[in-house]
Amino acid sequence: MKFISSKVYLVLAFAFLVLAPANAQEIIKEVQTDTVKKTPISKNNRIKVDGVVAVVGDFVVLDSDIDLTYRELQAQNIPIKDVSRCELLGKLMEDKLYAHQAIQDSIIVSDAEVNETMSRQIDYFVEQIGSEEKMVAYFKKKTLESLKSELFDMIKNQKLTEQMQKKIIDEVTITPEEVRIFFSKFEGDDVPVFGAEMEVAQIVIKPEISEVEKQKVIDRLNEIKNDVLQNGASFYSKAVLYSEDPGSRSNGGYYKMTRKTSFVKEFKDTAFSLEEGEISDPVETEFGYHLIYVEKIRGRELDVRHILMMPKVSNEALQAAKIKAEKIRERIVNGEISFAEAARSESDEKETRNSGGLLMNPRTLETRFELTKLPPEIYSDVSDLKEGEVTQPILSDDPRSGKSYKLMTVTNRYDEHTADYALDYTKIKDLALKEKQIQEIAKWSAEKIKETYVKVSEEYQTCDFANDWVK
């Protein structure tokens, strides 16, 4: 299987649903048109809408989709100089193939899930471009609603694509022998090189919150619950107005979850104890207090909405947390206690406390971070630290967990190096597994292209596609 530039895979594909059922491949014969209003008919009596450059199953790709994809790349500050129209068309067609097959396999993506993603996407574009009006003009739409309509279809098809790809590779596994064979293929300069890495640990000190402030939040959440249950108020609207969870507030507090979803235990236990349509009492977690509403139960999957409120922290409590952090740092620097021991006994962060404060890389589920891929807020705090050195207390204001003070240290540094089978087995295994997954997807794509209705316009027939779209 040929591969196009990895930049292209960052793009979300626009999709427009059409009825085009068939099980054969053919090339669209170009029909000349002067205006969009004309709808010429090809020799097989199929209508070709002006601007359609490809059809995959029940989906079409418009020439304007490629233009729009270029603008999306630019909006995300991704270089487009070396990305060709053929590459983008090939990527868009791949996405349509996945989305088409996902529908055939009855994969479901809820509107609420799409709206949540769309809200985040619009917020990102507005931040990059400057305003909603500029964003609408940038994407050459007449109104925000028309842009949202196209974004909705695009995101829904993207999520169908993601779920279809996940289904394809979920069963792919790799054995130690396959890893060994994979690595043995590399010789000399071809052996992978892994970049410089570091391990980072932190101690988090949260300010004490008074019982009075906690009760204020509990009472307010109970008021909201009663308003919904007794007066028929909208939980969605209440979440939009009052929730302090930035990840779900704009979409009415919506999340889709299973037992494996990485939510805190208290939240999951409460959600799965509720009946459909039931609202919990206020639930305390490390992030604050939640009202949890189970909107829909789908077997082992829940559609939930929640409202998060955080008790207010006084300046006195915040100052006390800083002083506590300073004293802990002093003990570490003086050699009275190690950083790891202090993290286990003093840190208020559950996720890192038991590991001596070590941060987990969410991409690899290991403790090593590539320097070039460290989150910016962490990099700025630790980039100049010597191994074993401890920062002064750093004020952190997390939108989800509130204000706290943290101490950070670099526990280990690893220089850039050529892959070593014994030392880097996990990374090599990941590379080998990814190659096997790519091969599985390539095999699946080749099979599905043969049995799916595909058309490619004459002007794109000469493209060097990654897949065999043109026979």
Short mmCIF file of C-alpha atoms in Angstrom, two decimals:
data_model
loop_
_atom_site.label_atom_id
_atom_site.label_comp_id
_atom_site.label_asym_id
_atom_site.label_seq_id
_atom_site.Cartn_x
_atom_site.Cartn_y
_atom_site.Cartn_z
CA MET A 1 0.00 0.00 0.00
CA LYS A 2 1.33 3.43 -0.92
CA PHE A 3 1.15 6.20 1.66
CA ILE A 4 0.55 9.91 1.24
CA SER A 5 2.03 12.63 3.44
CA SER A 6 1.09 12.25 7.10
CA LYS A 7 -0.05 15.90 7.08
CA VAL A 8 -3.07 14.97 5.05
CA TYR A 9 -4.30 12.58 7.71
CA LEU A 10 -4.83 15.47 10.10
CA VAL A 11 -7.66 16.74 7.91
CA LEU A 12 -11.33 16.16 8.55
CA ALA A 13 -13.16 15.09 5.38
CA PHE A 14 -16.34 16.86 4.28
CA ALA A 15 -19.08 14.41 3.25
CA PHE A 16 -22.38 14.85 1.42
CA LEU A 17 -24.80 11.92 1.46
CA VAL A 18 -26.30 10.88 -1.89
CA LEU A 19 -28.14 7.87 -3.19
CA ALA A 20 -25.91 5.92 -5.53
CA PRO A 21 -26.38 2.20 -4.85
CA ALA A 22 -24.36 -0.14 -7.03
CA ASN A 23 -21.69 -2.79 -6.80
CA ALA A 24 -19.43 -2.05 -9.76
CA GLN A 25 -16.60 0.35 -10.40
CA GLU A 26 -16.61 2.77 -13.31
CA ILE A 27 -15.02 6.02 -14.41
CA ILE A 28 -17.18 9.14 -14.64
CA LYS A 29 -17.20 10.36 -18.20
CA GLU A 30 -16.64 14.09 -18.08
CA VAL A 31 -19.67 16.13 -19.09
CA GLN A 32 -19.14 19.80 -19.90
CA THR A 33 -21.25 22.31 -17.99
CA ASP A 34 -21.28 26.10 -18.01
CA THR A 35 -23.12 26.75 -14.77
CA VAL A 36 -23.98 24.94 -11.58
CA LYS A 37 -27.65 25.13 -12.47
CA LYS A 38 -27.21 22.68 -15.35
CA THR A 39 -27.50 18.98 -14.43
CA PRO A 40 -26.23 16.99 -17.40
CA ILE A 41 -26.86 13.29 -17.65
CA SER A 42 -24.11 10.81 -18.49
CA LYS A 43 -24.56 8.02 -21.00
CA ASN A 44 -25.74 5.57 -18.31
CA ASN A 45 -28.49 8.03 -17.30
CA ARG A 46 -26.87 8.84 -13.96
CA ILE A 47 -27.04 12.51 -13.03
CA LYS A 48 -23.63 14.09 -12.51
CA VAL A 49 -23.84 17.17 -10.32
CA ASP A 50 -21.37 19.81 -11.45
CA GLY A 51 -18.23 19.61 -9.32
CA VAL A 52 -18.53 15.92 -8.32
CA VAL A 53 -15.08 14.38 -8.73
CA ALA A 54 -15.65 11.00 -7.07
CA VAL A 55 -18.32 8.70 -5.71
CA VAL A 56 -17.67 6.02 -3.10
CA GLY A 57 -20.69 3.94 -2.12
CA ASP A 58 -23.38 6.35 -1.00
CA PHE A 59 -21.01 9.30 -0.69
CA VAL A 60 -19.67 11.85 -3.16
CA VAL A 61 -16.59 14.04 -3.12
CA LEU A 62 -16.97 17.51 -4.61
CA ASP A 63 -14.17 19.51 -6.15
CA SER A 64 -15.03 22.20 -3.60
CA ASP A 65 -14.41 19.68 -0.80
CA ILE A 66 -10.75 19.59 -1.81
CA ASP A 67 -10.62 23.40 -1.76
CA LEU A 68 -12.27 23.44 1.65
CA THR A 69 -9.83 20.85 2.95
CA TYR A 70 -6.93 23.07 1.90
CA ARG A 71 -8.46 25.93 3.87
CA GLU A 72 -8.87 23.66 6.91
CA LEU A 73 -5.21 22.70 6.73
CA GLN A 74 -4.25 26.34 6.62
CA ALA A 75 -6.57 27.18 9.53
CA GLN A 76 -4.74 24.52 11.57
CA ASN A 77 -1.38 26.00 10.56
CA ILE A 78 -0.42 22.87 8.63
CA PRO A 79 1.84 23.48 5.58
CA ILE A 80 0.09 22.75 2.30
CA LYS A 81 2.90 23.52 -0.17
CA ASP A 82 3.71 19.86 -0.83
CA VAL A 83 0.16 18.48 -0.51
CA SER A 84 -1.39 17.79 -3.93
CA ARG A 85 -5.05 17.70 -4.91
CA CYS A 86 -4.58 14.03 -5.81
CA GLU A 87 -3.41 13.28 -2.26
CA LEU A 88 -6.34 15.09 -0.72
CA LEU A 89 -8.83 13.39 -3.04
CA GLY A 90 -7.35 10.01 -2.18
CA LYS A 91 -7.67 10.74 1.55
CA LEU A 92 -11.25 11.98 1.14
CA MET A 93 -12.17 8.84 -0.80
CA GLU A 94 -10.64 6.64 1.90
CA ASP A 95 -12.74 8.40 4.52
CA LYS A 96 -15.87 7.88 2.41
CA LEU A 97 -15.09 4.18 2.08
CA TYR A 98 -14.79 3.81 5.86
CA ALA A 99 -17.94 5.84 6.52
CA HIS A 100 -19.91 3.90 3.89
CA GLN A 101 -18.87 0.56 5.36
CA ALA A 102 -19.54 1.78 8.91
CA ILE A 103 -23.15 2.43 7.93
CA GLN A 104 -23.39 -1.01 6.34
CA ASP A 105 -22.08 -2.50 9.60
CA SER A 106 -24.68 -0.53 11.63
CA ILE A 107 -22.10 1.55 13.49
CA ILE A 108 -23.92 4.42 15.23
CA VAL A 109 -22.65 7.91 16.01
CA SER A 110 -25.06 10.01 18.08
CA ASP A 111 -25.94 13.60 17.18
CA ALA A 112 -25.00 14.70 20.69
CA GLU A 113 -21.48 13.30 20.26
CA VAL A 114 -21.13 15.09 16.91
CA ASN A 115 -22.38 18.38 18.34
CA GLU A 116 -19.89 18.18 21.20
CA THR A 117 -16.97 17.77 18.78
CA MET A 118 -18.33 20.46 16.45
CA SER A 119 -18.51 22.95 19.31
CA ARG A 120 -14.84 22.35 20.16
CA GLN A 121 -13.86 22.60 16.49
CA ILE A 122 -15.65 25.92 16.05
CA ASP A 123 -14.06 27.29 19.23
CA TYR A 124 -10.64 26.32 17.85
CA PHE A 125 -11.26 27.95 14.48
CA VAL A 126 -12.57 31.13 16.10
CA GLU A 127 -9.43 31.27 18.25
CA GLN A 128 -7.21 30.82 15.19
CA ILE A 129 -9.09 33.11 12.78
CA GLY A 130 -10.37 35.82 15.12
CA SER A 131 -14.18 35.76 15.22
CA GLU A 132 -17.23 33.82 14.06
CA GLU A 133 -17.78 36.30 11.23
CA LYS A 134 -14.20 35.92 9.99
CA MET A 135 -14.47 32.14 10.29
CA VAL A 136 -17.63 32.04 8.16
CA ALA A 137 -15.99 34.28 5.55
CA TYR A 138 -12.79 32.23 5.62
CA PHE A 139 -14.68 29.04 4.78
CA LYS A 140 -16.69 30.96 2.14
CA LYS A 141 -20.09 30.31 3.68
CA LYS A 142 -23.01 32.74 3.81
CA THR A 143 -24.06 32.04 7.39
CA LEU A 144 -22.78 30.34 10.52
CA GLU A 145 -25.67 27.88 10.27
CA SER A 146 -24.66 26.76 6.79
CA LEU A 147 -21.10 26.20 8.02
CA LYS A 148 -22.37 24.26 11.03
CA SER A 149 -24.51 22.10 8.76
CA GLU A 150 -21.49 21.10 6.70
CA LEU A 151 -19.31 20.67 9.78
CA PHE A 152 -21.94 18.37 11.28
CA ASP A 153 -21.90 16.06 8.26
CA MET A 154 -18.12 16.20 8.08
CA ILE A 155 -17.59 15.34 11.76
CA LYS A 156 -20.20 12.59 11.74
CA ASN A 157 -18.52 10.90 8.80
CA GLN A 158 -15.12 11.36 10.42
CA LYS A 159 -16.36 9.62 13.58
CA LEU A 160 -17.83 6.81 11.48
CA THR A 161 -14.42 6.53 9.82
CA GLU A 162 -12.62 6.39 13.18
CA GLN A 163 -14.94 3.72 14.55
CA MET A 164 -14.64 1.65 11.35
CA GLN A 165 -10.84 1.84 11.47
CA LYS A 166 -10.89 0.90 15.15
CA LYS A 167 -13.06 -2.10 14.36
CA ILE A 168 -10.61 -3.23 11.67
CA ILE A 169 -7.51 -3.08 13.90
CA ASP A 170 -9.01 -4.01 17.28
CA GLU A 171 -8.26 -7.69 16.80
CA VAL A 172 -4.73 -7.14 15.46
CA THR A 173 -2.08 -8.42 17.87
CA ILE A 174 1.64 -9.08 17.54
CA THR A 175 3.93 -11.76 18.97
CA PRO A 176 7.49 -11.32 20.29
CA GLU A 177 8.73 -13.31 17.30
CA GLU A 178 7.00 -10.93 14.89
CA VAL A 179 8.63 -8.00 16.72
CA ARG A 180 12.04 -9.65 16.35
CA ILE A 181 11.52 -10.26 12.63
CA PHE A 182 10.31 -6.66 12.16
CA PHE A 183 13.41 -5.21 13.86
CA SER A 184 15.81 -7.55 12.04
CA LYS A 185 14.81 -5.97 8.71
CA PHE A 186 16.59 -2.72 9.66
CA GLU A 187 20.29 -2.34 8.98
CA GLY A 188 22.82 0.49 9.25
CA ASP A 189 21.29 3.93 8.80
CA ASP A 190 17.81 2.42 8.47
CA VAL A 191 17.63 1.46 12.16
CA PRO A 192 15.04 3.72 13.88
CA VAL A 193 16.34 6.61 16.00
CA PHE A 194 14.42 7.61 19.11
CA GLY A 195 14.52 11.24 20.19
CA ALA A 196 15.67 12.68 23.51
CA GLU A 197 13.28 11.89 26.34
CA MET A 198 12.76 12.69 30.00
CA GLU A 199 10.76 11.45 32.95
CA VAL A 200 8.96 14.13 34.95
CA ALA A 201 7.41 13.95 38.42
CA GLN A 202 5.24 16.39 40.34
CA ILE A 203 3.78 17.00 43.76
CA VAL A 204 0.41 18.76 43.81
CA ILE A 205 -0.80 20.67 46.85
CA LYS A 206 -4.44 21.67 46.73
CA PRO A 207 -5.82 24.42 48.99
CA GLU A 208 -8.20 23.42 51.74
CA ILE A 209 -11.82 24.26 50.93
CA SER A 210 -14.10 25.23 53.80
CA GLU A 211 -17.20 23.20 54.62
CA VAL A 212 -19.25 26.36 54.13
CA GLU A 213 -18.14 26.69 50.50
CA LYS A 214 -18.75 22.98 49.89
CA GLN A 215 -22.28 23.25 51.24
CA LYS A 216 -23.01 26.27 49.04
CA VAL A 217 -22.24 24.18 45.94
CA ILE A 218 -24.22 21.17 47.20
CA ASP A 219 -27.26 23.38 47.90
CA ARG A 220 -27.03 25.03 44.47
CA LEU A 221 -26.86 21.67 42.69
CA ASN A 222 -29.84 20.40 44.67
CA GLU A 223 -31.78 23.50 43.60
CA ILE A 224 -30.98 22.74 39.97
CA LYS A 225 -32.01 19.09 40.39
CA ASN A 226 -35.35 20.10 41.93
CA ASP A 227 -35.97 22.63 39.16
CA VAL A 228 -35.48 19.94 36.54
CA LEU A 229 -37.55 17.27 38.30
CA GLN A 230 -40.36 19.45 39.68
CA ASN A 231 -40.63 22.27 37.16
CA GLY A 232 -39.54 20.52 33.98
CA ALA A 233 -36.46 22.71 33.49
CA SER A 234 -33.96 21.56 30.86
CA PHE A 235 -30.90 19.75 32.22
CA TYR A 236 -29.14 20.61 28.94
CA SER A 237 -29.75 24.34 29.45
CA LYS A 238 -28.72 24.21 33.10
CA ALA A 239 -25.43 22.57 32.11
CA VAL A 240 -24.76 25.21 29.44
CA LEU A 241 -25.46 27.99 31.94
CA TYR A 242 -23.85 26.70 35.12
CA SER A 243 -21.44 23.79 34.53
CA GLU A 244 -17.75 24.51 35.10
CA ASP A 245 -16.56 21.63 32.93
CA PRO A 246 -15.10 23.30 29.81
CA GLY A 247 -15.02 20.01 27.93
CA SER A 248 -18.78 19.47 27.97
CA ARG A 249 -20.44 22.73 29.06
CA SER A 250 -21.21 24.02 25.56
CA ASN A 251 -22.88 20.73 24.66
CA GLY A 252 -25.11 20.50 27.70
CA GLY A 253 -22.72 18.39 29.77
CA TYR A 254 -22.85 15.42 27.40
CA TYR A 255 -20.51 12.41 27.53
CA LYS A 256 -20.76 8.91 26.12
CA MET A 257 -19.17 6.40 28.48
CA THR A 258 -18.58 2.74 29.26
CA ARG A 259 -17.02 1.04 32.27
CA LYS A 260 -13.65 1.42 30.54
CA THR A 261 -13.96 5.17 29.97
CA SER A 262 -11.23 6.99 31.88
CA PHE A 263 -13.49 8.91 34.28
CA VAL A 264 -12.85 9.02 38.01
CA LYS A 265 -14.27 6.10 39.99
CA GLU A 266 -16.88 8.11 41.93
CA PHE A 267 -18.35 9.48 38.70
CA LYS A 268 -18.51 6.08 36.96
CA ASP A 269 -19.90 4.23 39.99
CA THR A 270 -22.70 6.77 40.36
CA ALA A 271 -23.53 6.89 36.64
CA PHE A 272 -23.84 3.12 36.36
CA SER A 273 -26.00 2.93 39.49
CA LEU A 274 -28.67 5.18 37.95
CA GLU A 275 -31.69 4.20 35.86
CA GLU A 276 -32.39 5.81 32.52
CA GLY A 277 -33.84 9.30 33.11
CA GLU A 278 -32.61 9.45 36.73
CA ILE A 279 -30.56 12.32 38.21
CA SER A 280 -28.05 11.71 41.00
CA ASP A 281 -27.58 13.65 44.20
CA PRO A 282 -24.46 15.86 44.21
CA VAL A 283 -21.39 13.61 43.85
CA GLU A 284 -17.98 14.72 45.12
CA THR A 285 -14.85 13.97 43.07
CA GLU A 286 -11.40 15.53 42.98
CA PHE A 287 -12.76 17.98 40.38
CA GLY A 288 -15.64 19.30 42.49
CA TYR A 289 -19.31 18.31 42.78
CA HIS A 290 -21.40 16.80 39.98
CA LEU A 291 -25.04 16.27 39.14
CA ILE A 292 -25.20 13.25 36.83
CA TYR A 293 -28.15 12.60 34.53
CA VAL A 294 -28.40 9.30 32.63
CA GLU A 295 -30.06 10.23 29.35
CA LYS A 296 -29.86 6.87 27.58
CA ILE A 297 -28.71 3.34 28.36
CA ARG A 298 -27.39 1.42 25.35
CA GLY A 299 -26.44 -1.98 26.72
CA ARG A 300 -23.06 -1.39 28.35
CA GLU A 301 -22.84 2.19 27.09
CA LEU A 302 -24.37 5.27 28.69
CA ASP A 303 -25.29 8.67 27.30
CA VAL A 304 -24.88 10.97 30.32
CA ARG A 305 -25.00 14.66 31.03
CA HIS A 306 -23.48 16.30 34.07
CA ILE A 307 -23.13 19.65 35.76
CA LEU A 308 -19.84 20.35 37.52
CA MET A 309 -19.46 23.03 40.16
CA MET A 310 -16.31 23.77 42.13
CA PRO A 311 -16.33 25.31 45.62
CA LYS A 312 -14.55 28.66 45.78
CA VAL A 313 -11.03 28.82 47.18
CA SER A 314 -10.14 31.68 49.52
CA ASN A 315 -6.91 33.63 49.13
CA GLU A 316 -5.91 32.53 52.63
CA ALA A 317 -6.31 28.85 51.71
CA LEU A 318 -4.31 29.36 48.51
CA GLN A 319 -1.49 31.05 50.42
CA ALA A 320 -1.47 28.21 52.95
CA ALA A 321 -1.07 25.70 50.10
CA LYS A 322 1.89 27.64 48.76
CA ILE A 323 3.57 27.70 52.18
CA LYS A 324 3.03 23.93 52.52
CA ALA A 325 4.63 23.36 49.10
CA GLU A 326 7.61 25.53 50.06
CA LYS A 327 8.18 23.51 53.24
CA ILE A 328 8.01 20.22 51.32
CA ARG A 329 10.53 21.54 48.79
CA GLU A 330 12.85 22.62 51.61
CA ARG A 331 12.82 19.12 53.10
CA ILE A 332 13.57 17.55 49.68
CA VAL A 333 16.43 19.98 48.93
CA ASN A 334 17.92 19.41 52.41
CA GLY A 335 17.89 15.65 51.85
CA GLU A 336 15.41 14.89 54.63
CA ILE A 337 13.07 13.11 52.20
CA SER A 338 13.20 12.09 48.55
CA PHE A 339 10.90 13.64 45.96
CA ALA A 340 9.17 10.27 45.43
CA GLU A 341 8.62 9.78 49.17
CA ALA A 342 7.22 13.31 49.49
CA ALA A 343 4.87 12.68 46.57
CA ARG A 344 3.54 9.49 48.14
CA SER A 345 2.94 11.09 51.53
CA GLU A 346 2.01 14.68 50.67
CA SER A 347 0.70 15.01 47.07
CA ASP A 348 -3.01 15.60 46.60
CA GLU A 349 -3.01 14.15 43.07
CA LYS A 350 -4.30 10.59 43.15
CA GLU A 351 -3.13 9.63 39.65
CA THR A 352 0.56 10.27 40.35
CA ARG A 353 0.86 9.92 44.12
CA ASN A 354 1.44 6.15 44.24
CA SER A 355 4.10 6.29 41.51
CA GLY A 356 6.16 8.85 43.40
CA GLY A 357 4.73 11.70 41.37
CA LEU A 358 5.76 10.33 37.93
CA LEU A 359 3.62 11.67 35.09
CA MET A 360 2.20 9.19 32.59
CA ASN A 361 2.48 9.92 28.87
CA PRO A 362 -1.14 9.57 27.61
CA ARG A 363 0.07 8.72 24.10
CA THR A 364 2.30 5.81 25.05
CA LEU A 365 1.08 4.96 28.58
CA GLU A 366 4.73 5.08 29.66
CA THR A 367 6.56 7.55 31.90
CA ARG A 368 8.92 8.82 29.20
CA PHE A 369 8.13 12.00 27.25
CA GLU A 370 9.86 13.01 24.03
CA LEU A 371 11.15 16.55 24.53
CA THR A 372 9.54 17.75 21.32
CA LYS A 373 6.18 16.32 22.35
CA LEU A 374 6.01 17.51 25.96
CA PRO A 375 2.89 19.57 26.68
CA PRO A 376 3.95 23.26 26.44
CA GLU A 377 2.96 24.05 30.02
CA ILE A 378 5.15 21.21 31.33
CA TYR A 379 8.07 21.94 28.99
CA SER A 380 8.31 25.56 30.11
CA ASP A 381 8.48 24.46 33.76
CA VAL A 382 11.08 21.69 33.45
CA SER A 383 13.15 22.29 30.29
CA ASP A 384 15.97 24.06 32.15
CA LEU A 385 15.99 21.83 35.24
CA LYS A 386 19.00 19.71 36.00
CA GLU A 387 18.32 16.10 36.92
CA GLY A 388 17.10 15.99 40.52
CA GLU A 389 16.53 19.76 40.78
CA VAL A 390 13.13 20.86 42.15
CA THR A 391 11.15 23.88 40.99
CA GLN A 392 9.83 26.55 43.28
CA PRO A 393 6.04 26.20 43.91
CA ILE A 394 4.21 26.80 40.63
CA LEU A 395 0.63 28.13 40.67
CA SER A 396 -1.57 25.98 38.45
CA ASP A 397 -5.10 26.94 37.47
CA ASP A 398 -6.66 23.92 35.81
CA PRO A 399 -10.14 24.67 34.33
CA ARG A 400 -11.34 21.29 35.58
CA SER A 401 -9.71 20.88 38.98
CA GLY A 402 -9.18 24.49 40.02
CA LYS A 403 -6.15 26.21 41.56
CA SER A 404 -3.27 24.40 43.21
CA TYR A 405 0.49 24.63 43.73
CA LYS A 406 2.86 22.06 42.31
CA LEU A 407 6.52 21.13 42.64
CA MET A 408 8.18 19.53 39.61
CA THR A 409 11.41 17.64 38.97
CA VAL A 410 13.13 15.72 36.19
CA THR A 411 13.86 12.20 37.43
CA ASN A 412 15.63 10.90 34.32
CA ARG A 413 16.92 12.15 30.96
CA TYR A 414 17.51 9.93 27.95
CA ASP A 415 19.61 11.20 25.04
CA GLU A 416 18.65 10.69 21.40
CA HIS A 417 19.85 7.22 20.40
CA THR A 418 19.67 4.48 17.81
CA ALA A 419 17.07 1.88 18.75
CA ASP A 420 18.36 -0.91 20.95
CA TYR A 421 16.25 -4.10 20.86
CA ALA A 422 16.67 -4.85 24.56
CA LEU A 423 16.33 -1.30 25.91
CA ASP A 424 13.63 -0.08 23.51
CA TYR A 425 11.57 -3.24 23.08
CA THR A 426 8.28 -1.54 23.93
CA LYS A 427 8.78 1.21 21.37
CA ILE A 428 9.90 -1.28 18.72
CA LYS A 429 6.87 -3.42 19.49
CA ASP A 430 4.62 -0.38 18.97
CA LEU A 431 6.23 0.31 15.58
CA ALA A 432 5.83 -3.32 14.54
CA LEU A 433 2.20 -3.36 15.65
CA LYS A 434 1.46 -0.16 13.74
CA GLU A 435 2.97 -1.65 10.58
CA LYS A 436 0.81 -4.76 10.99
CA GLN A 437 -2.28 -2.62 11.56
CA ILE A 438 -1.51 -0.59 8.42
CA GLN A 439 -1.18 -3.82 6.45
CA GLU A 440 -4.51 -5.03 7.82
CA ILE A 441 -6.20 -1.77 6.84
CA ALA A 442 -4.62 -1.98 3.37
CA LYS A 443 -5.94 -5.52 2.94
CA TRP A 444 -9.40 -4.46 4.12
CA SER A 445 -9.43 -1.43 1.81
CA ALA A 446 -8.45 -3.47 -1.23
CA GLU A 447 -11.25 -5.95 -0.58
CA LYS A 448 -13.92 -3.30 0.08
CA ILE A 449 -12.97 -1.20 -2.96
CA LYS A 450 -13.63 -4.23 -5.16
CA GLU A 451 -17.16 -4.68 -3.82
CA THR A 452 -18.12 -1.00 -3.40
CA TYR A 453 -19.55 1.27 -6.08
CA VAL A 454 -16.75 3.68 -7.04
CA LYS A 455 -16.52 6.47 -9.62
CA VAL A 456 -13.58 8.76 -10.29
CA SER A 457 -13.84 11.72 -12.68
CA GLU A 458 -11.71 11.71 -15.80
CA GLU A 459 -9.57 14.66 -14.72
CA TYR A 460 -8.30 12.67 -11.71
CA GLN A 461 -7.77 9.32 -13.46
CA THR A 462 -4.02 9.86 -13.77
CA CYS A 463 -3.52 10.46 -10.03
CA ASP A 464 -1.08 8.13 -8.32
CA PHE A 465 -3.54 7.08 -5.62
CA ALA A 466 -2.49 5.14 -2.53
CA ASN A 467 -5.40 2.74 -3.23
CA ASP A 468 -6.52 1.18 -6.48
CA TRP A 469 -9.52 3.48 -7.05
CA VAL A 470 -9.17 3.47 -10.85
CA LYS A 471 -9.18 0.16 -12.72
#
